[in-house]
Coordinates of C-alpha atoms in Angstrom, one line a residue:
Chain A
X98 CA -33.9 167.4 15.9
X99 CA -33.1 170.7 14.3
X100 CA -36.1 170.7 11.9
X101 CA -38.5 171.1 14.8
X102 CA -36.8 174.2 15.9
X103 CA -39.0 177.3 15.9
X104 CA -38.2 181.0 16.4
X105 CA -40.1 184.3 16.1
X106 CA -38.8 185.0 12.6
X107 CA -38.8 182.3 10.0
X108 CA -35.3 180.7 10.1
X109 CA -33.5 180.3 6.8
X110 CA -33.6 176.7 5.7
X111 CA -30.4 174.8 4.7
X112 CA -29.8 171.5 3.1
X113 CA -26.3 170.1 3.1
X114 CA -25.0 167.1 1.1
X115 CA -21.8 165.1 1.0
X116 CA -20.5 163.6 -2.2
X117 CA -17.0 162.1 -2.7
X118 CA -15.0 163.6 0.1
X119 CA -13.5 162.8 3.4
X120 CA -16.4 164.2 5.4
X121 CA -14.1 166.8 6.9
X122 CA -16.3 169.8 5.8
X123 CA -19.3 168.4 7.7
X124 CA -17.2 167.4 10.7
X125 CA -15.8 171.0 10.9
X126 CA -19.4 172.2 11.4
X127 CA -20.1 169.5 14.1
X128 CA -16.8 170.4 15.7
X129 CA -18.3 173.8 16.6
X130 CA -19.9 171.9 19.5
X131 CA -22.3 174.2 21.5
X132 CA -21.5 177.2 19.3
X133 CA -23.7 175.4 16.7
X134 CA -26.7 176.2 18.9
X135 CA -26.2 180.0 18.3
X136 CA -26.3 179.3 14.6
X137 CA -29.5 177.3 14.9
X138 CA -31.4 180.4 16.1
X139 CA -31.2 181.8 12.6
X140 CA -31.0 178.8 10.4
X141 CA -32.9 175.6 10.2
X142 CA -30.9 172.6 9.1
X143 CA -33.0 170.1 7.1
X144 CA -31.1 167.5 5.0
X145 CA -27.7 167.1 6.7
X146 CA -25.9 163.7 6.7
X147 CA -24.2 164.3 10.1
X148 CA -26.9 166.0 12.0
X149 CA -30.4 165.0 10.8
X150 CA -32.0 161.8 9.6
X151 CA -33.8 163.3 6.6
X152 CA -33.1 161.1 3.6
X153 CA -35.0 163.1 0.9
X154 CA -34.4 166.6 -0.2
X155 CA -36.9 169.1 1.3
X156 CA -37.1 172.6 -0.3
X157 CA -34.5 174.9 1.2
X158 CA -33.1 178.3 0.6
X159 CA -29.4 177.5 0.8
X160 CA -27.7 174.3 -0.2
X161 CA -24.2 173.5 0.9
X162 CA -22.6 170.7 -1.3
X163 CA -19.3 169.3 -0.3
X164 CA -17.3 166.7 -2.2
X165 CA -16.5 166.0 -5.9
X166 CA -18.5 163.9 -8.3
X167 CA -16.9 160.4 -8.6
X168 CA -19.8 158.1 -8.7
X169 CA -23.3 158.0 -10.3
X170 CA -24.7 158.5 -6.8
X171 CA -22.7 161.7 -6.4
X172 CA -24.2 163.0 -9.7
X173 CA -27.7 162.1 -8.6
X174 CA -27.3 163.7 -5.2
X175 CA -25.9 166.9 -6.7
X176 CA -28.8 167.2 -9.1
X177 CA -31.3 166.7 -6.3
X178 CA -29.6 169.4 -4.3
X179 CA -29.8 171.8 -7.2
X180 CA -33.6 171.1 -7.6
X181 CA -34.3 171.5 -3.9
X182 CA -32.2 174.6 -3.1
X183 CA -32.5 178.2 -4.3
X184 CA -28.8 179.0 -3.8
X185 CA -26.0 176.3 -4.1
X186 CA -22.7 176.9 -2.5
X187 CA -19.8 174.6 -3.6
X188 CA -18.4 173.9 -0.1
X189 CA -14.8 172.9 0.4
X190 CA -12.0 172.2 -2.0
X191 CA -13.4 168.9 -3.4
X192 CA -16.6 170.6 -4.5
X193 CA -14.8 173.6 -5.9
X194 CA -11.8 172.0 -7.6
X195 CA -12.2 168.2 -7.3
X196 CA -9.9 168.1 -4.2
X197 CA -7.6 165.2 -3.3
X198 CA -9.8 162.6 -5.0
X199 CA -9.3 164.8 -8.2
X200 CA -5.7 163.6 -8.3
X201 CA -7.3 160.4 -9.7
X202 CA -7.4 162.1 -13.1
X203 CA -3.8 161.1 -13.7
X204 CA -4.7 157.4 -13.7
X205 CA -7.4 155.4 -15.4
X206 CA -10.2 153.8 -13.5
X207 CA -8.7 150.4 -14.3
X208 CA -5.3 151.4 -12.8
X209 CA -7.0 152.8 -9.6
X210 CA -9.1 149.7 -9.1
X211 CA -6.1 147.4 -9.8
X212 CA -4.0 149.3 -7.1
X213 CA -6.7 149.5 -4.5
X214 CA -8.4 146.2 -4.9
X215 CA -6.8 143.9 -7.5
X216 CA -3.2 143.9 -6.5
X217 CA -3.2 145.5 -3.1
X218 CA -0.4 143.9 -1.1
X219 CA -2.1 144.6 2.3
X220 CA -5.5 142.9 1.7
X221 CA -6.4 139.2 1.1
X222 CA -9.3 139.9 -1.2
X223 CA -8.4 140.7 -4.8
X224 CA -11.7 141.7 -6.4
X225 CA -13.4 145.1 -6.4
X226 CA -16.8 145.2 -4.6
X227 CA -19.7 145.0 -7.0
X228 CA -22.8 144.9 -4.8
X229 CA -24.5 147.8 -3.1
X230 CA -22.0 150.4 -4.3
X231 CA -22.7 153.1 -6.9
X232 CA -20.9 152.6 -10.2
X233 CA -17.8 154.8 -10.6
X234 CA -17.5 157.4 -13.3
X235 CA -14.4 157.6 -15.5
X236 CA -13.1 160.9 -14.0
X237 CA -13.5 163.1 -11.0
X238 CA -15.6 166.2 -11.7
X239 CA -15.9 169.4 -9.7
X240 CA -19.6 170.0 -9.1
X241 CA -19.9 173.1 -11.2
X242 CA -19.5 171.0 -14.4
X243 CA -22.6 169.1 -13.5
X244 CA -24.9 171.6 -11.8
X245 CA -25.1 175.4 -11.6
X246 CA -23.2 176.8 -8.7
X247 CA -24.0 180.2 -7.2
X248 CA -21.1 180.6 -4.8
X249 CA -17.8 179.0 -4.2
X250 CA -16.2 178.4 -0.7
X251 CA -12.9 176.5 -1.0
X252 CA -11.0 175.2 2.0
X253 CA -10.1 171.8 3.4
X254 CA -12.2 172.2 5.3
X255 CA -13.1 175.9 5.2
X256 CA -12.7 177.2 8.7
X257 CA -16.3 177.4 10.2
X258 CA -15.8 181.2 10.6
X259 CA -15.8 181.5 6.8
X260 CA -18.8 179.2 6.4
X261 CA -20.9 181.2 8.8
X262 CA -19.6 184.5 7.4
X263 CA -20.8 183.2 4.0
X264 CA -24.2 182.3 5.4
X265 CA -24.5 185.8 7.1
X266 CA -23.5 187.4 3.8
X267 CA -26.5 185.7 2.2
X268 CA -28.9 186.3 5.1
X269 CA -28.1 190.0 5.1
X270 CA -28.3 190.3 1.3
X271 CA -24.7 191.6 1.0
X272 CA -22.6 191.0 -2.1
X273 CA -20.1 188.2 -1.3
X274 CA -16.8 189.7 -0.5
X275 CA -13.9 187.5 -1.8
X276 CA -10.8 188.2 0.3
X277 CA -7.7 187.6 -1.8
X278 CA -5.2 187.3 1.0
X279 CA -3.2 184.2 1.1
X280 CA -2.1 181.8 3.9
X281 CA 1.1 184.0 4.2
X282 CA -1.1 186.9 5.3
X283 CA -1.8 185.3 8.6
X284 CA 1.5 183.4 9.0
X285 CA 3.8 184.9 11.7
X286 CA 7.1 183.5 10.6
X287 CA 9.8 186.0 9.7
X288 CA 10.5 186.3 6.0
X289 CA 14.2 187.0 5.6
X290 CA 16.8 186.8 2.9
X291 CA 19.1 183.8 3.4
X292 CA 22.1 182.3 1.6
X293 CA 20.4 178.8 1.6
X294 CA 21.5 177.0 -1.6
X295 CA 19.7 173.7 -1.4
X296 CA 16.1 172.8 -1.5
X297 CA 15.0 170.7 1.5
X298 CA 12.4 168.0 1.5
X299 CA 9.8 168.4 4.2
X300 CA 11.4 165.5 6.1
X301 CA 15.0 167.0 6.0
X302 CA 16.1 168.3 9.4
X303 CA 14.0 170.3 11.8
X304 CA 12.8 173.7 10.4
X305 CA 13.5 176.8 12.5
X306 CA 10.4 177.8 14.4
X307 CA 10.1 181.4 13.6
X308 CA 11.6 181.7 10.1
X309 CA 9.6 181.5 6.8
X310 CA 9.8 178.0 5.2
X311 CA 10.8 179.5 1.8
X312 CA 13.7 181.4 3.5
X313 CA 14.9 178.0 4.9
X314 CA 14.7 176.2 1.6
X315 CA 11.5 174.2 2.2
X316 CA 8.7 174.3 -0.4
X317 CA 5.7 175.9 1.2
X318 CA 2.6 176.7 -0.8
X319 CA 1.3 179.5 1.5
X320 CA 1.9 182.3 -1.0
X321 CA -0.1 180.6 -3.7
X322 CA -3.0 179.5 -1.5
X323 CA -6.1 181.3 -0.5
X324 CA -6.5 181.8 3.2
X325 CA -9.7 180.0 4.1
X326 CA -8.1 178.3 7.1
X327 CA -6.6 180.9 9.4
X328 CA -3.1 179.5 8.6
X329 CA -2.8 176.8 11.2
X330 CA -0.1 174.7 9.4
X331 CA 2.8 177.2 9.4
X332 CA 1.8 178.2 13.0
X333 CA 2.3 174.5 14.0
X334 CA 5.5 173.8 12.3
X335 CA 4.5 172.4 8.9
X336 CA 4.5 173.8 5.4
X337 CA 1.3 174.8 3.6
X338 CA 0.2 172.1 1.2
X339 CA -2.2 174.4 -0.7
X340 CA -5.4 172.7 0.5
X341 CA -7.7 175.7 -0.2
X342 CA -6.7 175.9 -3.8
X343 CA -4.8 178.5 -5.8
X344 CA -5.0 182.2 -5.6
X345 CA -7.1 184.2 -8.1
X346 CA -4.2 185.4 -10.1
X347 CA -3.1 181.8 -10.8
X348 CA -6.7 180.7 -11.5
X349 CA -7.5 183.5 -13.9
X350 CA -4.2 183.9 -15.8
X351 CA -2.9 181.0 -17.8
X352 CA 0.6 182.4 -17.7
X353 CA 0.8 182.1 -13.9
X354 CA 1.2 178.9 -12.1
X355 CA 1.7 177.4 -8.7
X356 CA 5.3 176.3 -9.4
X357 CA 6.5 179.5 -11.1
X358 CA 5.0 181.8 -8.5
X359 CA 6.6 179.8 -5.6
X360 CA 9.9 179.8 -7.5
X361 CA 9.7 183.5 -8.1
X362 CA 9.4 184.2 -4.4
X363 CA 11.6 181.5 -3.0
X364 CA 14.5 182.3 -5.4
X365 CA 14.4 185.9 -4.2
X366 CA 14.4 184.9 -0.5
X367 CA 17.2 182.3 -0.9
X368 CA 20.2 181.7 -3.2
X369 CA 18.5 178.8 -4.9
X370 CA 18.0 179.0 -8.6
X371 CA 14.5 179.6 -9.8
X372 CA 14.6 176.8 -12.4
X373 CA 15.8 174.4 -9.7
X374 CA 12.7 175.1 -7.6
X375 CA 10.4 174.7 -10.6
X376 CA 12.0 171.3 -11.4
X377 CA 11.6 170.2 -7.7
X378 CA 7.9 171.1 -7.7
X379 CA 7.4 169.2 -11.1
X380 CA 9.2 166.2 -9.6
X381 CA 6.7 166.0 -6.8
X382 CA 3.8 167.4 -8.8
X383 CA 1.2 164.9 -7.6
X384 CA 1.6 166.3 -4.1
X385 CA 1.8 170.0 -5.0
X386 CA -1.1 170.0 -7.4
X387 CA -3.2 167.3 -5.7
X388 CA -6.0 169.6 -4.6
X389 CA -6.7 171.5 -7.8
X390 CA -5.6 169.4 -10.7
X391 CA -9.1 168.1 -11.5
X392 CA -10.3 171.7 -12.0
X393 CA -10.1 173.0 -15.6
X394 CA -8.5 176.3 -14.5
X395 CA -5.4 174.3 -13.4
X396 CA -5.6 171.0 -15.2
X397 CA -6.2 172.5 -18.6
X398 CA -3.4 175.1 -18.5
X399 CA -1.3 174.6 -21.5
X400 CA 1.8 174.5 -19.3
X401 CA 0.5 171.9 -16.9
X402 CA 2.2 168.8 -18.1
X403 CA 1.4 166.5 -15.2
X404 CA 1.7 163.2 -17.2
X405 CA 5.1 164.1 -18.5
X406 CA 6.3 165.1 -15.0
X407 CA 5.0 161.9 -13.5
X408 CA 6.7 159.8 -16.3
X409 CA 10.0 161.6 -15.6
X410 CA 9.8 161.0 -11.9
X411 CA 8.9 157.3 -12.4
X412 CA 11.8 156.9 -14.9
X413 CA 14.1 158.1 -12.2
X414 CA 12.9 155.4 -9.8
X415 CA 13.5 152.6 -12.2
Chain B
X60 CA -3.8 209.3 -9.5
X61 CA -3.3 205.7 -8.6
X62 CA -3.9 205.0 -4.9
X63 CA -2.1 202.0 -3.2
X64 CA -2.9 200.5 0.1
X65 CA -1.0 197.7 1.8
X66 CA -3.0 195.5 4.2
X67 CA -1.1 196.2 7.4
X68 CA -1.5 192.8 9.1
X69 CA -0.9 190.9 5.9
X70 CA 2.5 192.6 5.1
X71 CA 5.2 190.2 6.2
X72 CA 8.2 192.5 5.6
X73 CA 9.8 190.4 2.9
X74 CA 10.6 193.5 0.8
X75 CA 9.8 191.7 -2.5
X76 CA 7.8 194.8 -3.5
X77 CA 10.8 197.0 -3.0
X78 CA 12.8 194.6 -5.3
X79 CA 10.3 194.5 -8.1
X80 CA 8.9 198.0 -8.3
X81 CA 10.4 199.7 -11.4
X82 CA 9.8 203.2 -10.0
X83 CA 10.8 202.8 -6.3
X84 CA 7.4 203.6 -4.9
X85 CA 8.1 201.8 -1.6
X86 CA 10.4 202.1 1.4
X87 CA 10.9 199.7 4.2
X88 CA 10.0 200.7 7.8
X89 CA 12.6 198.7 9.6
X90 CA 11.1 199.3 13.1
X91 CA 7.7 197.9 12.1
X92 CA 9.2 195.5 9.6
X93 CA 6.6 196.5 7.0
X94 CA 6.7 198.0 3.5
X95 CA 5.3 201.5 3.2
X96 CA 4.1 203.5 0.3
X97 CA 6.5 206.5 0.0
X98 CA 6.1 207.8 -3.6
X99 CA 2.6 206.9 -4.7
X100 CA 2.8 209.6 -7.4
X101 CA 5.5 207.6 -9.2
X102 CA 3.3 204.4 -9.5
X103 CA 2.8 203.4 -13.1
X104 CA 0.2 200.8 -12.2
X105 CA 2.1 197.8 -13.5
X106 CA 0.9 195.8 -10.5
X107 CA 4.2 193.9 -10.3
X108 CA 4.1 194.4 -6.5
X109 CA 0.6 193.0 -6.3
X110 CA 1.5 189.9 -8.3
X111 CA 4.7 189.1 -6.4
X112 CA 3.4 189.8 -2.9
X113 CA 3.2 186.5 -1.1
X114 CA 0.3 187.6 1.1
X115 CA -1.8 189.3 -1.5
X116 CA -1.6 192.5 0.7
X117 CA -1.9 195.1 -2.1
X118 CA -4.9 197.1 -3.2
X119 CA -4.7 199.5 -6.2
X120 CA -7.4 202.0 -6.9
X121 CA -7.9 204.2 -9.9
X122 CA -5.4 202.3 -12.1
X123 CA -6.0 201.5 -15.7
X124 CA -7.0 197.9 -16.0
X125 CA -5.3 196.2 -19.0
X126 CA -6.7 192.9 -20.0
X127 CA -4.2 190.2 -20.5
X128 CA -3.9 188.7 -24.0
X129 CA -4.2 185.2 -22.5
X130 CA -6.8 184.8 -19.8
X131 CA -9.2 182.1 -18.7
X132 CA -12.6 183.8 -19.5
X133 CA -14.5 180.8 -18.2
X134 CA -13.0 181.1 -14.8
X135 CA -13.1 184.9 -14.8
X136 CA -16.9 184.7 -15.0
X137 CA -16.8 182.6 -11.8
X138 CA -14.4 184.8 -9.9
X139 CA -17.1 187.1 -8.5
X140 CA -18.8 184.1 -6.9
X141 CA -15.8 183.2 -4.6
X142 CA -16.6 183.6 -0.9

């Protein structure tokens, strides 16, 4: 449909591709409904798994690649996108950092296959599929370790406003403007000092509506997460899980980390000890680091001892 | 002289910058529930406020940039590319 679109000036051609991810980045674009038509006046969408039926990779100016590289097919598709597009944007958290699937780095491929297929208690088949699926790679890889990436747009999914701002930036030839504000910057809860002494799990009690989660003793990752979402979670009563990945200061400086920065702020807002907060985040590290741990900037930090933390947590279960 | 701006909407009034600033540059505007820059001339450019701010609301200009001993050079080269 879209590739037959014509306008007075040549529209900018776009390919999109979807590797190992949940499809949310693409669905966020389709979710724009009729607003998408305004965009189609300036761009021409060629290869796009949710909108067009083009199977090959036509030449395009901009390539949006969502998802991480988990299978041999992902690797091939990423390479084809690089060959066919002038500018590649790593689109969404999976493409930039490995995303949720990246949490697979803490297990071997054999362990994952055994849990999902071999000894899955809720299915009756106990063998992994072998026909018509692409072979798995040993680890999950963010795309920039496989192909050259020109721009990064994290978010899970990035709010379409950011996607189209990014496209406009390119169309108008402006330098990309990274905003460093965090999810807290758009949150409207009141940050206040409290005498809270105990960390609450996210299922403990009902959080107060208008008070900052950190002030109440809930672990919220808003202050360590880039705002690429317009902060919908804290506005709707749930803590930020850090889906757009860590802030620049955490990514660039090995001495800064998600758990220490949250603890610094939370211990000042409450009467909870800083070390206690750090231990709590380490205890549930798989959740708190799930979006970014496959990225070298986080996973290779000398202080990021995920396997040790998981072993400690599991030892407590048994 | 160092110039500090606080992103007005992003400031959440948590007063962490007042806590951490070694030279008491900031005051708290209770009516607006926002931090304000009161003694900019006292700023020594340590950037503690910027690092601790939960919202990333601070901008410093004309400060001396000191490179950390430990830094992720590989990632620093990508930082410019973030949208």
